């Protein structure tokens, strides 16, 4: 097929999508509860997003960051005003955003001391697949084939403030955290843990970095998950849903972390007019009155349905998450890949994750009837198993 063997793909070739539905080349319709892994927050072919992309493509698709472009400036302003008022660097992906955050952390530390370069991240975290972000990813299964990794990283137990405290020192320049761990099976941080991490970073003059590549962009019922906790980071990374399907990533820094200067970092495609116009459209849709409140309501509705399903089926060990980012963990005797395959055969798309979990990441525009259909399909699959 001319492609490197880097994915275990399901046997469908998709050609068209509309709303929460995606269609293969044979005309089969699938209810998409993956959203391209938390990307298509407005669903497939959202009319305002499509119109914005078409309009921008007719004007200007790309220009160098040696010059200004209006969509980039507008998106930076929207991100700043809807977070903590910081400055923005645009990348193309989540892993690029996290690479930039790593460089920001290292430079911040080096301005204090030559020894202040250590970065702490959590076990079972996922921050990307480039070498720096892979080193920050606290999962040896992803790291071993590519060792030796970048030096200066250590790992702590997620949601364990005391373990983080033991690892902190004056040599630490940053703590990297996902407010909700996605790849490892939708594991939310506790408020006490994030508050503890914030306090320790302040005590040791280290940057607190929140990776919201997966849990950001409205997925939790707030524009960003940190807003659910009331704990503000120094650095925030986002991607996935930011472009609604068009590749884009971003790093937002407060004044303290705004250390990069011309020549320190750069990108050819990051912040191009087409991607930024998509991002502007997405944020304007997500921040419309009542939109995020409805996401939270839909999430509560889906969670209630899944909790009822858990009571019905012993195969389900746990249901957890926030908003429309929910994980269903199964007991050891059940294989989550088998569940995902059975769902696929029943025309429901879900995403396998760590801890024997499947992720439900529907478009934020999903309808209540589609939620009902997804839950009924899951129940059918569990009865078959």
XYZ file of C-alpha atoms in Angstrom:
385
model
C 0.000 0.000 0.000
C 3.146 2.204 -0.165
C 2.710 3.351 3.462
C 5.048 2.478 6.322
C 3.552 -0.005 8.765
C 3.101 2.420 11.656
C -0.613 1.884 12.423
C -2.844 -1.106 13.166
C -5.659 0.110 10.963
C -9.285 -0.976 10.877
C -10.510 -2.214 7.489
C -12.315 0.849 6.171
C -11.373 3.632 3.767
C -13.323 6.769 4.570
C -14.301 9.287 1.920
C -16.919 11.611 3.424
C -18.210 12.855 6.757
C -21.131 14.923 7.992
C -21.727 15.847 11.630
C -21.157 12.805 13.840
C -21.169 10.403 10.888
C -18.421 9.229 8.555
C -18.872 7.143 5.395
C -16.589 4.608 3.735
C -16.105 4.131 0.008
C -18.763 1.401 0.002
C -21.351 3.806 1.387
C -21.435 2.370 4.919
C -22.192 4.932 7.637
C -20.307 4.866 10.961
C -21.156 6.814 14.111
C -17.881 8.539 14.879
C -17.102 8.625 18.604
C -13.394 9.157 17.901
C -13.530 12.608 16.255
C -10.189 11.781 14.637
C -8.901 11.303 18.228
C -10.403 14.475 19.724
C -9.795 16.582 16.602
C -13.147 17.112 14.876
C -14.726 19.066 17.727
C -17.338 20.568 15.388
C -17.993 17.255 13.688
C -17.342 16.524 10.034
C -17.850 19.195 7.360
C -19.192 21.854 9.706
C -20.595 24.505 7.334
C -18.923 27.541 8.943
C -15.562 25.799 9.150
C -15.798 24.633 5.531
C -16.746 28.132 4.361
C -13.878 29.732 6.311
C -11.324 27.312 4.841
C -12.636 27.835 1.302
C -12.629 31.604 1.709
C -9.095 31.674 3.120
C -7.762 29.278 0.467
C -8.880 31.735 -2.189
C -6.983 34.560 -0.458
C -3.746 33.296 1.118
C -2.808 29.767 2.182
C 0.749 30.330 3.349
C 3.298 33.034 3.949
C 6.508 33.051 5.944
C 6.643 33.993 9.601
C 9.073 36.686 8.479
C 5.864 38.635 7.836
C 2.551 39.206 9.637
C -0.762 37.660 8.647
C -4.192 38.635 9.973
C -5.626 35.179 10.835
C -2.551 34.405 12.958
C -2.861 37.682 14.846
C -6.587 37.153 15.404
C -6.160 33.580 16.645
C -3.359 34.582 19.023
C -5.615 37.263 20.493
C -8.509 34.811 20.914
C -6.281 32.249 22.649
C -4.745 34.854 24.927
C -8.040 36.467 25.931
C -9.737 33.117 26.516
C -6.935 31.778 28.735
C -4.606 33.678 31.072
C -3.627 36.594 28.859
C -0.279 35.267 27.636
C 1.623 35.321 24.355
C 1.358 32.564 21.747
C 3.673 30.505 19.540
C 2.053 28.490 16.744
C 3.180 25.031 15.667
C 1.600 22.349 13.474
C 0.883 19.551 15.948
C 0.635 18.706 19.622
C 4.039 17.103 19.734
C 5.572 20.245 18.182
C 3.786 22.389 20.759
C 5.252 20.236 23.528
C 8.727 20.382 21.973
C 8.466 24.169 22.053
C 7.354 24.009 25.697
C 10.389 21.855 26.527
C 12.699 24.439 24.969
C 10.911 27.238 26.826
C 11.360 25.355 30.104
C 15.032 24.668 29.451
C 15.769 28.286 28.567
C 13.837 29.520 31.602
C 15.922 27.281 33.844
C 19.242 28.142 32.225
C 18.585 31.837 32.815
C 18.539 30.969 36.533
C 21.356 28.407 36.732
C 23.363 26.138 34.423
C 22.165 23.192 36.536
C 18.466 24.072 36.333
C 17.456 21.952 33.337
C 15.643 18.947 34.848
C 12.063 18.305 33.690
C 9.594 16.176 35.637
C 6.639 14.416 34.007
C 4.178 11.772 35.118
C 4.250 8.012 34.724
C 1.723 6.913 32.078
C 1.706 10.377 30.526
C 1.720 10.975 26.783
C 3.259 14.111 25.308
C 4.135 13.094 21.737
C 6.445 11.042 19.554
C 9.308 13.364 18.622
C 12.419 12.717 20.675
C 11.943 15.403 23.326
C 8.217 14.863 23.780
C 8.771 11.101 23.710
C 11.234 11.449 26.577
C 8.634 13.462 28.486
C 6.160 10.643 27.843
C 6.330 8.444 30.942
C 5.712 5.120 29.163
C 8.716 2.842 28.507
C 6.833 0.868 25.821
C 7.042 3.902 23.539
C 10.589 4.831 24.523
C 12.678 1.651 24.460
C 13.155 1.329 20.662
C 14.560 4.867 20.505
C 16.954 4.963 23.449
C 19.115 6.726 24.440
C 16.597 9.444 25.142
C 17.087 13.128 25.904
C 18.863 13.494 29.281
C 17.444 15.468 32.167
C 13.967 13.939 32.532
C 12.525 12.167 35.580
C 9.074 10.774 36.331
C 6.630 10.894 39.238
C 3.413 9.119 40.118
C 0.366 10.906 38.734
C -1.997 12.269 41.396
C 0.625 11.725 44.105
C 1.744 15.082 45.515
C 4.202 13.484 47.931
C 6.011 11.635 45.154
C 6.247 14.856 43.151
C 7.566 16.631 46.240
C 10.307 13.993 46.622
C 11.427 14.538 43.019
C 11.451 18.358 43.179
C 14.722 20.208 43.610
C 16.372 23.506 42.681
C 17.547 21.793 39.462
C 13.973 21.353 38.176
C 12.982 23.878 35.519
C 9.486 22.518 34.766
C 6.762 20.039 35.641
C 4.787 18.662 32.688
C 1.225 17.453 33.300
C -1.902 16.440 31.436
C -4.882 17.614 33.536
C -6.566 14.508 32.150
C -4.286 11.717 30.945
C -5.723 10.618 27.619
C -3.577 7.932 26.034
C -3.284 5.995 29.296
C -7.043 5.615 29.616
C -8.777 8.925 30.516
C -7.443 9.501 34.026
C -8.378 12.923 35.458
C -6.054 14.700 37.844
C -7.408 15.543 41.272
C -7.803 19.195 42.197
C -5.570 18.692 45.252
C -2.819 17.256 43.059
C -2.842 20.139 40.571
C -2.936 22.660 43.415
C 0.008 20.859 45.006
C 1.948 20.892 41.723
C 1.302 24.619 41.344
C 2.534 25.296 44.874
C 5.695 23.196 44.397
C 6.533 24.909 41.104
C 6.230 28.283 42.784
C 8.357 27.118 45.704
C 11.158 25.813 43.464
C 10.860 28.510 40.763
C 9.883 25.986 38.090
C 7.355 26.342 35.280
C 4.085 24.434 35.481
C 3.246 23.157 31.985
C -0.202 21.799 31.168
C -0.444 19.623 28.071
C -4.028 20.081 26.885
C -3.477 18.708 23.401
C -6.254 16.141 23.912
C -8.306 17.475 26.831
C -8.477 21.086 25.644
C -10.679 22.879 23.106
C -14.020 22.425 24.838
C -13.762 18.694 25.408
C -14.422 18.954 29.177
C -17.184 21.560 28.982
C -14.699 24.407 29.460
C -12.498 25.758 26.703
C -9.528 24.278 28.584
C -9.524 21.657 31.319
C -7.450 23.761 33.729
C -10.462 26.081 33.943
C -12.428 23.216 35.505
C -9.841 22.986 38.274
C -9.066 26.649 38.901
C -5.311 25.966 38.699
C -3.512 28.171 36.173
C -0.289 26.947 34.485
C 2.643 29.023 33.280
C 2.621 27.255 29.912
C -0.339 25.703 28.087
C -0.064 23.541 24.971
C -2.956 22.766 22.668
C -3.522 21.223 19.232
C -5.935 18.498 18.000
C -9.314 20.265 18.217
C -7.864 23.754 17.698
C -8.167 23.544 13.908
C -11.251 21.322 13.825
C -9.376 18.974 11.477
C -6.763 21.317 10.000
C -3.316 20.653 11.553
C -2.304 23.338 14.049
C -0.770 23.501 17.508
C -0.107 26.339 19.910
C 1.841 27.201 23.055
C 0.558 29.925 25.361
C 2.934 31.373 27.958
C 2.465 33.838 30.789
C 4.862 36.746 31.270
C 7.117 34.632 33.481
C 7.591 31.957 30.814
C 7.857 34.328 27.834
C 11.601 33.759 27.363
C 12.053 32.971 23.662
C 13.772 35.531 21.437
C 14.344 35.739 17.656
C 16.490 32.771 16.620
C 15.560 30.568 19.603
C 12.766 28.678 17.878
C 10.828 28.695 14.628
C 8.619 26.888 12.146
C 7.900 27.065 8.424
C 4.225 26.139 8.456
C 3.212 26.972 12.017
C 0.699 29.804 12.174
C -0.042 29.778 8.450
C -3.158 31.754 7.422
C -5.238 28.709 6.433
C -4.741 26.815 9.709
C -5.205 29.943 11.805
C -8.416 30.894 9.986
C -9.721 27.425 10.878
C -8.655 27.960 14.483
C -10.403 31.319 14.659
C -13.614 29.711 13.395
C -13.405 26.861 15.902
C -12.854 29.120 18.917
C -15.660 31.451 17.873
C -18.027 28.476 17.636
C -16.938 26.978 20.955
C -17.272 30.266 22.805
C -20.778 31.041 21.539
C -23.243 31.509 24.362
C -24.408 28.188 25.765
C -22.185 25.946 23.610
C -19.799 24.749 26.323
C -22.607 24.455 28.871
C -24.328 22.098 26.453
C -21.130 20.062 26.087
C -21.104 19.601 29.857
C -24.777 18.610 29.849
C -24.213 16.081 27.056
C -21.218 14.714 28.935
C -23.279 14.265 32.087
C -25.997 12.554 30.055
C -23.499 10.164 28.448
C -21.802 9.459 31.792
C -25.145 8.618 33.426
C -25.973 6.187 30.591
C -22.552 4.544 30.896
C -22.787 4.233 34.678
C -26.088 2.418 34.180
C -24.368 0.180 31.628
C -21.599 -0.542 34.153
C -24.205 -1.761 36.640
C -25.624 -4.083 33.988
C -22.352 -5.610 32.754
C -19.695 -7.115 35.040
C -17.177 -6.815 32.205
C -16.990 -3.055 32.851
C -14.526 -2.206 35.630
C -14.768 1.588 35.610
C -16.207 4.581 33.777
C -14.425 7.921 34.208
C -13.829 11.224 32.517
C -15.107 14.747 32.155
C -17.429 16.336 29.612
C -17.244 14.489 26.295
C -13.926 12.818 27.142
C -14.848 9.507 28.728
C -13.015 6.224 29.227
C -14.564 2.797 29.788
C -12.134 0.421 31.472
C -12.754 -3.321 31.173
C -11.786 -6.187 33.417
C -8.594 -8.106 32.699
C -10.334 -10.991 30.932
C -11.639 -8.598 28.235
C -9.393 -7.113 25.521
C -10.129 -3.490 24.708
C -8.947 -3.931 21.122
C -11.530 -6.698 20.724
C -14.202 -4.330 22.061
C -13.127 -1.604 19.619
C -13.165 -4.100 16.730
C -16.644 -5.342 17.655
C -17.843 -1.734 17.854
C -16.348 -1.098 14.410
C -18.185 -4.119 13.025
C -21.378 -2.613 14.462
C -20.606 0.742 12.799
C -19.506 2.593 15.941
C -15.993 4.072 16.060
C -14.181 4.203 19.422
C -10.496 4.566 20.377
C -8.500 1.955 22.342
C -6.297 3.362 25.120
C -4.084 2.164 27.970
C -5.333 0.421 31.116
C -7.583 -1.823 28.980
C -9.782 1.176 28.200
C -11.703 2.492 25.216
C -12.105 6.230 24.749
C -15.349 7.922 23.762
C -14.502 11.244 22.087
C -17.566 12.263 20.067
C -17.823 15.611 18.291
C -18.904 18.321 20.710
C -21.890 18.833 18.402
C -23.120 15.259 18.960
C -26.882 14.908 19.346
C -28.610 13.181 22.260
C -30.108 10.569 19.950
C -26.613 9.727 18.706
C -25.437 9.307 22.303
C -28.326 6.895 22.899
C -27.406 4.947 19.754
C -23.756 4.697 20.779
C -24.636 3.357 24.236
C -27.079 0.824 22.794
C -24.383 -0.341 20.355
C -21.923 -0.747 23.222
C -24.457 -2.803 25.123
C -24.990 -5.011 22.063
C -21.235 -5.564 21.767
C -20.927 -6.458 25.458
C -23.798 -8.943 25.172
C -22.043 -10.582 22.212
C -18.810 -10.897 24.185
